[in-house]
PDB file of C-alpha atoms in Angstrom:
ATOM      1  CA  UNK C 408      35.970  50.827  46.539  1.00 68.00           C
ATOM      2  CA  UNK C 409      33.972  53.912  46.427  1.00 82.00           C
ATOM      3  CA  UNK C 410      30.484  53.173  45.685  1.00 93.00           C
ATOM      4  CA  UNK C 411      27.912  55.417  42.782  1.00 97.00           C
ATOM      5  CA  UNK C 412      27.462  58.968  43.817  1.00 97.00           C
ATOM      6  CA  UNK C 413      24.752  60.390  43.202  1.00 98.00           C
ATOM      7  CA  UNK C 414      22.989  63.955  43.902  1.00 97.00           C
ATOM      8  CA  UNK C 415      21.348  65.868  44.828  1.00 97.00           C
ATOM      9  CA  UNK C 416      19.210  63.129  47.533  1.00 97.00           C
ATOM     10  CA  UNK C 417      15.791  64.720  47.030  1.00 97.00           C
ATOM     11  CA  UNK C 418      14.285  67.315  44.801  1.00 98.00           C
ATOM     12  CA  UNK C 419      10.411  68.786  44.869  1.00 98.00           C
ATOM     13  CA  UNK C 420      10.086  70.987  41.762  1.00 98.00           C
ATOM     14  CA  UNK C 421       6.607  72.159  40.473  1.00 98.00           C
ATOM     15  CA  UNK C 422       5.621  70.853  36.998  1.00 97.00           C
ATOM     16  CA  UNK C 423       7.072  73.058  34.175  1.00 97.00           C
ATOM     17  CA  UNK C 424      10.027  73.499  36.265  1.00 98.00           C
ATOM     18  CA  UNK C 425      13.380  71.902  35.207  1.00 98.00           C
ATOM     19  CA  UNK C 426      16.180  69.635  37.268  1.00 98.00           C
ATOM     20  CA  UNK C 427      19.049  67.963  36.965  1.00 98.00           C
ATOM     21  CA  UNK C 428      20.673  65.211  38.572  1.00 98.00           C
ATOM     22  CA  UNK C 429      24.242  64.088  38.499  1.00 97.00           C
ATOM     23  CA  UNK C 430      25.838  60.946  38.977  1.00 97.00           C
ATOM     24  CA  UNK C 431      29.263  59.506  39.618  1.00 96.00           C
ATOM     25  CA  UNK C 432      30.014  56.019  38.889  1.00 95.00           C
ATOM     26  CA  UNK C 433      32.644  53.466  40.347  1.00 94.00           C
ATOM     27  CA  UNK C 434      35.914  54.154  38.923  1.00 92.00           C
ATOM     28  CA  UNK C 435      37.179  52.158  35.678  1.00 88.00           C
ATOM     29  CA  UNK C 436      33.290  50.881  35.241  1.00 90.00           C
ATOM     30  CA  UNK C 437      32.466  51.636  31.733  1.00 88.00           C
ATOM     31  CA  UNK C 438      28.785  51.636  32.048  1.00 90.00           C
ATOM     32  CA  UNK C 439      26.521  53.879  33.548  1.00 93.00           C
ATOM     33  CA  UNK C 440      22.731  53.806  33.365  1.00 94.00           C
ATOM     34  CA  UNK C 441      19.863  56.164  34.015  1.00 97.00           C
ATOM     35  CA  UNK C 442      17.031  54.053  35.671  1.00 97.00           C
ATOM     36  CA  UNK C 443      13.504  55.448  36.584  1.00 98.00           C
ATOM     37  CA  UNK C 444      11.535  53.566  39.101  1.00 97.00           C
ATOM     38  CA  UNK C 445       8.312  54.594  39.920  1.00 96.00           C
ATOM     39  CA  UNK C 446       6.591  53.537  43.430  1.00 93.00           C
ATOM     40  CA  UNK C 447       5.397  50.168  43.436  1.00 90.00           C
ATOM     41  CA  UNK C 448       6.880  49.177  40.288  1.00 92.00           C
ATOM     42  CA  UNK C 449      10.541  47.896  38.953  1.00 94.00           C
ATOM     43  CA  UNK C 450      13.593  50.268  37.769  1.00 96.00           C
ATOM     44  CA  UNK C 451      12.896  51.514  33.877  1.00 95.00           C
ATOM     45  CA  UNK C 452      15.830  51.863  32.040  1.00 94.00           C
ATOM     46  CA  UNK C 453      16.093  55.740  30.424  1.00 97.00           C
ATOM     47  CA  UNK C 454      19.493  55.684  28.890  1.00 95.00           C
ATOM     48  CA  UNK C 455      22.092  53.421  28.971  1.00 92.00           C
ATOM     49  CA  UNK C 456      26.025  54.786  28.158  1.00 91.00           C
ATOM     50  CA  UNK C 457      29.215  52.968  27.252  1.00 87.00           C
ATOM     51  CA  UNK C 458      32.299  55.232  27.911  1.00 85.00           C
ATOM     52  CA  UNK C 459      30.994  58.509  26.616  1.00 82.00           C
ATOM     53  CA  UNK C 460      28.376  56.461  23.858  1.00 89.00           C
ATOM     54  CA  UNK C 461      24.606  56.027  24.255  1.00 91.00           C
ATOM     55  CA  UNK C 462      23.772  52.203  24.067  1.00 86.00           C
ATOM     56  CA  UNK C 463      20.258  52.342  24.191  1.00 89.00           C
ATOM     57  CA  UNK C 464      17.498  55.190  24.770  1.00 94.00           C
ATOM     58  CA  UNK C 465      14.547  53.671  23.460  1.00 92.00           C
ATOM     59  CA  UNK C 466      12.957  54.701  26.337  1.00 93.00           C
ATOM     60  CA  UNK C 467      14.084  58.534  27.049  1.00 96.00           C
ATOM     61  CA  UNK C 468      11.091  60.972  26.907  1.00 96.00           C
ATOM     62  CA  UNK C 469      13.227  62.829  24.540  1.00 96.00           C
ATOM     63  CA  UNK C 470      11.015  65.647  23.775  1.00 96.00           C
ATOM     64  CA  UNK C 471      11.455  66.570  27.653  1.00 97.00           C
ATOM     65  CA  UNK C 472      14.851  64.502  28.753  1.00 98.00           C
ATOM     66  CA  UNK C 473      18.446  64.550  28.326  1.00 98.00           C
ATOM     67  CA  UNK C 474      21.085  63.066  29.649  1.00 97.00           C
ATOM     68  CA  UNK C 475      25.334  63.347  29.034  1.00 96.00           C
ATOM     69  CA  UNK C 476      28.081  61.581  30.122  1.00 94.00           C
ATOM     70  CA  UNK C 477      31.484  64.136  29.357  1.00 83.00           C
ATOM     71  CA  UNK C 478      34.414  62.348  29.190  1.00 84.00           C
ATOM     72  CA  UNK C 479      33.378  58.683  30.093  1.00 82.00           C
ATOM     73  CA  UNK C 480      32.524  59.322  33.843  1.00 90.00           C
ATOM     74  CA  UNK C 481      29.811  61.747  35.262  1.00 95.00           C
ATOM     75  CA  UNK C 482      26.607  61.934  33.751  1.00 97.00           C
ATOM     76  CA  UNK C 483      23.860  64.478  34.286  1.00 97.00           C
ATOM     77  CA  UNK C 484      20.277  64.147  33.545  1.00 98.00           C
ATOM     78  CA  UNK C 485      17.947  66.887  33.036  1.00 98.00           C
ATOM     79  CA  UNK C 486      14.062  67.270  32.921  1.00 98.00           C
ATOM     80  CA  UNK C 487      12.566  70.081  31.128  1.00 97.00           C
ATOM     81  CA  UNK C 488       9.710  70.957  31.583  1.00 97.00           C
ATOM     82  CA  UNK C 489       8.982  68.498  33.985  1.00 97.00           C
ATOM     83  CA  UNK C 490       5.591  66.708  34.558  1.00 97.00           C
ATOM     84  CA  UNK C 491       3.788  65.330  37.398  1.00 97.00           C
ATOM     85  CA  UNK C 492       3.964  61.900  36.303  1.00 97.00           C
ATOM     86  CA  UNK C 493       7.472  62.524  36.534  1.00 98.00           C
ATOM     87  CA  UNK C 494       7.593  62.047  40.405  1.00 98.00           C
ATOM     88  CA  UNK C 495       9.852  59.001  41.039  1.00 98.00           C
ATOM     89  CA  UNK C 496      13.000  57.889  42.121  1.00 98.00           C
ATOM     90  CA  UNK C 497      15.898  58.325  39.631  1.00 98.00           C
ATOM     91  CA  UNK C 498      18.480  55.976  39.979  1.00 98.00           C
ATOM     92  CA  UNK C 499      21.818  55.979  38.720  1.00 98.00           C
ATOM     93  CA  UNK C 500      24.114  52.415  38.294  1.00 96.00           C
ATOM     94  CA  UNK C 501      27.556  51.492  36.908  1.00 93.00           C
ATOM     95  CA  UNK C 502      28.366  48.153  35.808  1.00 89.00           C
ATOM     96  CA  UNK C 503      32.177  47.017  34.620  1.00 85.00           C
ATOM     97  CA  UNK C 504      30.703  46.290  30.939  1.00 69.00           C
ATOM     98  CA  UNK C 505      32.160  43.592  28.850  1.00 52.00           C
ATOM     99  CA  UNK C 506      35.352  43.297  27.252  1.00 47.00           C
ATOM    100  CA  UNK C 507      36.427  45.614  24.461  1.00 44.00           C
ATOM    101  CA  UNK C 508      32.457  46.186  22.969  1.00 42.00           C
ATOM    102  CA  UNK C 509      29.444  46.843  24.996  1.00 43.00           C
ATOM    103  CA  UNK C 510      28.324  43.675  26.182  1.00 49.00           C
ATOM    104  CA  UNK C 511      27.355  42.942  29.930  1.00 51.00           C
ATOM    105  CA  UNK C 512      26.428  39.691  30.248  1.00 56.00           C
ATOM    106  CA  UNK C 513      27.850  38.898  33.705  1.00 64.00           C
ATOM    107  CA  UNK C 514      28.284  42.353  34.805  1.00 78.00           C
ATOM    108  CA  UNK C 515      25.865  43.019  37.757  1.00 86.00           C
ATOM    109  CA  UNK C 516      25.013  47.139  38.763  1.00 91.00           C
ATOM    110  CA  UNK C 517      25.987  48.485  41.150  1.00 94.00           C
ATOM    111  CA  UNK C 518      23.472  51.632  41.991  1.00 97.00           C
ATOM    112  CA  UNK C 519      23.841  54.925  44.188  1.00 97.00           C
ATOM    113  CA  UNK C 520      21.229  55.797  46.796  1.00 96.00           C
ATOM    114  CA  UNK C 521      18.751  57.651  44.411  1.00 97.00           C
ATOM    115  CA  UNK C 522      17.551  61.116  43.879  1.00 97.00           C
ATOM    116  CA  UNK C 523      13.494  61.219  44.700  1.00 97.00           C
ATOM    117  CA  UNK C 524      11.539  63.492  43.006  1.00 98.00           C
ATOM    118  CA  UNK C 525       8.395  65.292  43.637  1.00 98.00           C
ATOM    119  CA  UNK C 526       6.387  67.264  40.723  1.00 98.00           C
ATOM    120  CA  UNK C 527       3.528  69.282  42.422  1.00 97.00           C
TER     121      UNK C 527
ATOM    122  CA  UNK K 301       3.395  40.793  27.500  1.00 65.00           C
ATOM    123  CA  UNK K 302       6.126  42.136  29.756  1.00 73.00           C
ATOM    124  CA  UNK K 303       9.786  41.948  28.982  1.00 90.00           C
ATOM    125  CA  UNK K 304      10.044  40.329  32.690  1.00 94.00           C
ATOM    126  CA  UNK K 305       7.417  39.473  34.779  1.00 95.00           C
ATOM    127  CA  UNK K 306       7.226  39.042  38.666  1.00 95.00           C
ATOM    128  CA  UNK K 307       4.203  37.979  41.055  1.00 88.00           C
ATOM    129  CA  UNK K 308       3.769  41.594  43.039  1.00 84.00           C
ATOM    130  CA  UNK K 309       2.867  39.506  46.065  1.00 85.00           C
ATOM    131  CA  UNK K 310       2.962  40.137  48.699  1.00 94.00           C
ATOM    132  CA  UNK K 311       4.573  36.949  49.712  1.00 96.00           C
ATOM    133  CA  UNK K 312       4.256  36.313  53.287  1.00 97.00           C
ATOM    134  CA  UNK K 313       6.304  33.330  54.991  1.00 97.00           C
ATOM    135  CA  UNK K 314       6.825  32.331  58.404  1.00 97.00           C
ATOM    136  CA  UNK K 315      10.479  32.572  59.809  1.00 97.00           C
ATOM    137  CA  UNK K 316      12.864  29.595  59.241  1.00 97.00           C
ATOM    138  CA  UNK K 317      10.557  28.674  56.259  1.00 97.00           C
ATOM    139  CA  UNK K 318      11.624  28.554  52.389  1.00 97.00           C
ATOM    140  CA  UNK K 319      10.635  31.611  50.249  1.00 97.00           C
ATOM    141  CA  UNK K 320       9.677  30.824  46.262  1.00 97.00           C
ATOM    142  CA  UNK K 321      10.657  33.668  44.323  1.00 97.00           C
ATOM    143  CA  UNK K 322       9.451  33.811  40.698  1.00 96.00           C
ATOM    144  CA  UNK K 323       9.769  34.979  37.313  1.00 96.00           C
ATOM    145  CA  UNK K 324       9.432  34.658  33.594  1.00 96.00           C
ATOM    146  CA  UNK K 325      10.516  36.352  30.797  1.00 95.00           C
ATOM    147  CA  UNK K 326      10.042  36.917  27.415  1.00 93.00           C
ATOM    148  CA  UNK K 327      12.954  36.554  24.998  1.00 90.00           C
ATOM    149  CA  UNK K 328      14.525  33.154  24.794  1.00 90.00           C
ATOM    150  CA  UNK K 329      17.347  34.624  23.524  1.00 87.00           C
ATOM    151  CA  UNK K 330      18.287  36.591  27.040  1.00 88.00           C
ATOM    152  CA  UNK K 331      21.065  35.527  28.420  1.00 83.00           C
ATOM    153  CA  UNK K 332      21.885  36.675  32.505  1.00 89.00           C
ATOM    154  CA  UNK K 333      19.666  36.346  35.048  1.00 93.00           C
ATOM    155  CA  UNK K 334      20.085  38.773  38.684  1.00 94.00           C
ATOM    156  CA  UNK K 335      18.502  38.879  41.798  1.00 97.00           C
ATOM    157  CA  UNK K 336      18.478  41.935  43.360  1.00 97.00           C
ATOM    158  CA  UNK K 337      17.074  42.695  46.792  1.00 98.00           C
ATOM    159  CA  UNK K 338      15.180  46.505  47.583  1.00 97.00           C
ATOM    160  CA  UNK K 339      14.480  47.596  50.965  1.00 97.00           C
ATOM    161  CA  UNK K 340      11.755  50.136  51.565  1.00 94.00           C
ATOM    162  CA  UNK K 341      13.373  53.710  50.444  1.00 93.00           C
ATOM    163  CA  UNK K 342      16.597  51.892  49.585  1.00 95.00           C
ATOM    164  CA  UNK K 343      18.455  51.016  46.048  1.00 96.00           C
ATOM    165  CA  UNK K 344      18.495  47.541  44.617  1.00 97.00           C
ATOM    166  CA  UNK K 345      21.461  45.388  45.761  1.00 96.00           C
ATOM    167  CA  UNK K 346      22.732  42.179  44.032  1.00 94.00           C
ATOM    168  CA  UNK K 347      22.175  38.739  45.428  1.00 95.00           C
ATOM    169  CA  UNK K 348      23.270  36.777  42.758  1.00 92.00           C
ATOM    170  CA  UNK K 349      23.303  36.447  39.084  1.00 91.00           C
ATOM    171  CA  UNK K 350      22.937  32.862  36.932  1.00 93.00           C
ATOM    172  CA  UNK K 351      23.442  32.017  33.701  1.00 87.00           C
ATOM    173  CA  UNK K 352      23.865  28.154  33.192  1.00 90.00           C
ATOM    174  CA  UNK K 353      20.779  26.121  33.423  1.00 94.00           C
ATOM    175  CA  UNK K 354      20.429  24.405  36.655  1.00 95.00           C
ATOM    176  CA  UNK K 355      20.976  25.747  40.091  1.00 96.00           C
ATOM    177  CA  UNK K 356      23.363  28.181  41.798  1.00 95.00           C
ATOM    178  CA  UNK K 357      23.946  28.045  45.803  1.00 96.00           C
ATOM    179  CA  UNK K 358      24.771  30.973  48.058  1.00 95.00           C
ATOM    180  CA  UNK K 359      24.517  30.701  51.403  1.00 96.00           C
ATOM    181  CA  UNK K 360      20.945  30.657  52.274  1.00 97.00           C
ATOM    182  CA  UNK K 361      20.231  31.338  48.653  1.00 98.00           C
ATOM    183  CA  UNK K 362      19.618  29.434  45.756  1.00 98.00           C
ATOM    184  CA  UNK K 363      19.070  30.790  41.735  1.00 97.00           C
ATOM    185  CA  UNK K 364      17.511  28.263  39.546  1.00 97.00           C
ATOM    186  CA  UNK K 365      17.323  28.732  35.822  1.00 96.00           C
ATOM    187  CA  UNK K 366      15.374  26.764  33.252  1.00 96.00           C
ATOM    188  CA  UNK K 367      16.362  28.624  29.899  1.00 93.00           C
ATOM    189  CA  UNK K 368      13.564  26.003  28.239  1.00 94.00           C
ATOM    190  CA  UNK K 369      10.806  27.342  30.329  1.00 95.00           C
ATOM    191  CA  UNK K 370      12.339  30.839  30.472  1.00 95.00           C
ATOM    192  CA  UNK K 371      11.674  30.749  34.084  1.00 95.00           C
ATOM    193  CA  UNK K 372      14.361  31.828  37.007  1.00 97.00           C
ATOM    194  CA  UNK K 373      13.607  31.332  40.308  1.00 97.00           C
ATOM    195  CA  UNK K 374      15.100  32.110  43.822  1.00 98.00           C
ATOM    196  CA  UNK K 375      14.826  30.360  47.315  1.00 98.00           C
ATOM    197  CA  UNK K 376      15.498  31.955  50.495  1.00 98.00           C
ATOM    198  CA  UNK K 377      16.036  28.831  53.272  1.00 98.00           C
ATOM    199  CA  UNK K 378      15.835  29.688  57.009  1.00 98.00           C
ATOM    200  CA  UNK K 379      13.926  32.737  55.661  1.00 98.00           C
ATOM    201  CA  UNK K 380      14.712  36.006  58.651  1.00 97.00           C
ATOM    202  CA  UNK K 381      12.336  38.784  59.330  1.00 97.00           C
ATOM    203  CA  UNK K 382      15.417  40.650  57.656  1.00 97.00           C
ATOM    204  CA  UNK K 383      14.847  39.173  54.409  1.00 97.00           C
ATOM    205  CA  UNK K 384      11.315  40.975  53.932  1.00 97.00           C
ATOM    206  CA  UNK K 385      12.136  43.411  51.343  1.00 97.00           C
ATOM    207  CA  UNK K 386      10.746  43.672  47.566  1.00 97.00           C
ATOM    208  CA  UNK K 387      13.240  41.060  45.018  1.00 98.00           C
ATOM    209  CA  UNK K 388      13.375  41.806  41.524  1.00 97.00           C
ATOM    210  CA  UNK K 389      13.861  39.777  39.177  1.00 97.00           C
ATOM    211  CA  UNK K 390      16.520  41.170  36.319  1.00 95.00           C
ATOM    212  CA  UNK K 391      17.532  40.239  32.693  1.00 92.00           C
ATOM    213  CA  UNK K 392      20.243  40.805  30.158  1.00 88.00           C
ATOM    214  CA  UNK K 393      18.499  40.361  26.899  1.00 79.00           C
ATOM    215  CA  UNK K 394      19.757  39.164  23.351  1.00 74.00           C
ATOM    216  CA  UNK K 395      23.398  40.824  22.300  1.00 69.00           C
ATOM    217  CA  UNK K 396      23.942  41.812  26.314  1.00 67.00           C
ATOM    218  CA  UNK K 397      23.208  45.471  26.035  1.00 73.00           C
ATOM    219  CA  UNK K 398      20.500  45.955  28.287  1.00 81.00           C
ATOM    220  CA  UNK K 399      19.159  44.853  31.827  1.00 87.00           C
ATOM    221  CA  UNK K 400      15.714  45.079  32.293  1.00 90.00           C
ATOM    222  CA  UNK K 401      13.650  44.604  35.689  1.00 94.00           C
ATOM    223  CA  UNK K 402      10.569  42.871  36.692  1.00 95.00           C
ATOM    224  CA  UNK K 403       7.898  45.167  38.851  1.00 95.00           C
ATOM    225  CA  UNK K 404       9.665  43.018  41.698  1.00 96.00           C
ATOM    226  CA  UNK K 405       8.286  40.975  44.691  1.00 97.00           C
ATOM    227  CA  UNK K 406       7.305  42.348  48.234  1.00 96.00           C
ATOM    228  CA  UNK K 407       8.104  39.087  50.688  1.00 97.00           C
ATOM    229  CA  UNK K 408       7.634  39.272  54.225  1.00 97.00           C
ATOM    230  CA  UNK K 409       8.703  37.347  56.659  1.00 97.00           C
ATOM    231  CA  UNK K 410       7.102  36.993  60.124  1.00 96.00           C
ATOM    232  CA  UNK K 411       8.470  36.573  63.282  1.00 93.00           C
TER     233      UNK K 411
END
């Protein structure tokens, strides 16, 4: 099975500046999620998507993030304007999801290689 | 308090010796438990995932959970100098919408 796309690899924007990264999960996994992981610390969860649904974005700088997933399969997430304490690795994982509602207790991710970012 | 916390380490074992991996988190209500492993400039990758109380055995690895003590631990027997990497610790909370990481552990084990 085709593992989580993601691109582009590495980005260096200056602050103010805006990027996007896309992502392509695993076919037939329902679940995609938007991690941020900083150096020297764990993945944060930014947005987490059902199908086409958000599940949770409690944690989504909204005022400068987005993120969409068209048609229950890619997602894209933007920065704008971006900061420098944006400057981290964004990764991107699918995860089967539970059965018919949005449950995952025993469904482990499965992530793409990352997109780093640098914010000068 | 932290959703999930970890020991940063690092932990540093000799080879062929038994690595403790630790962590404890916060709602008693969570209900999976993962391992994942992180090399240096690489993505997490699943070890294992437990979510009876008691132990789980793969391979060289063993999960224990204690849902009491909200603790889950891991053990790496016959630890190899390719096991150093950074293990973090994850959780599915309450309702099993979410999985949320510990800061992780660096381990490194010498030849």
């Amino acid at each position: 099975e085709a593992g989580v796309a993601q691109s582009p690899r590495y980005k260096i924007i200056e602050k103010r500046q805006s990027v996007a990264f896309w992502c392509n999960p695993i076919s037939g996994h329902a679940t995609l999620y938007w991690y941020q992981q900083i150096l020297g610390q764990g993945p944060k969860l930014l947005i987490q998507f059902q199908n086409n649904g958000v599940v949770d974005d409690s944690q989504l700088p909204k005022d400068r993030f987005s993120a969409e997933r068209l048609k229950g399969v890619d997602s894209t997430l933007k920065i704008q304007p971006a900061k420098l304490e944006d400057s981290a690795v964004y990764l991107c994982a699918s995860s089967r999801g539970g059965q018919a509602a949005i449950r995952s207790y025993n469904s482990p991710l499965h992530f793409g290689n990352g997109t780093r970012l640098t914010v000068t | 308090q932290k959703e999930v916390e970890q020991n940063s380490g690092p932990l540093s074992v000799p080879e062929g010796a038994i690595a403790s991996l630790n962590c404890t988190y916060s709602d008693r209500g969570s209900q999976s438990f993962f391992w994942y492993r992180q090399y240096s400039g690489k993505s997490p990758e699943l070890i294992m995932f437990i979510y009876s109380n008691g132990d789980k055995e793969d391979g060289r690895f063993t999960a224990q959970l204690n849902k009491a003590s909200q603790y889950v631990s891991l053990l790496i027997r016959d630890s190899q100098p390719s096991d150093s990497a950074t293990y973090l610790c994850a959780v599915i909370g309450p309702g099993g919408f979410k999985t949320i990481f510990g800061a992780g552990t660096r381990l490194f084990v010498k030849a």
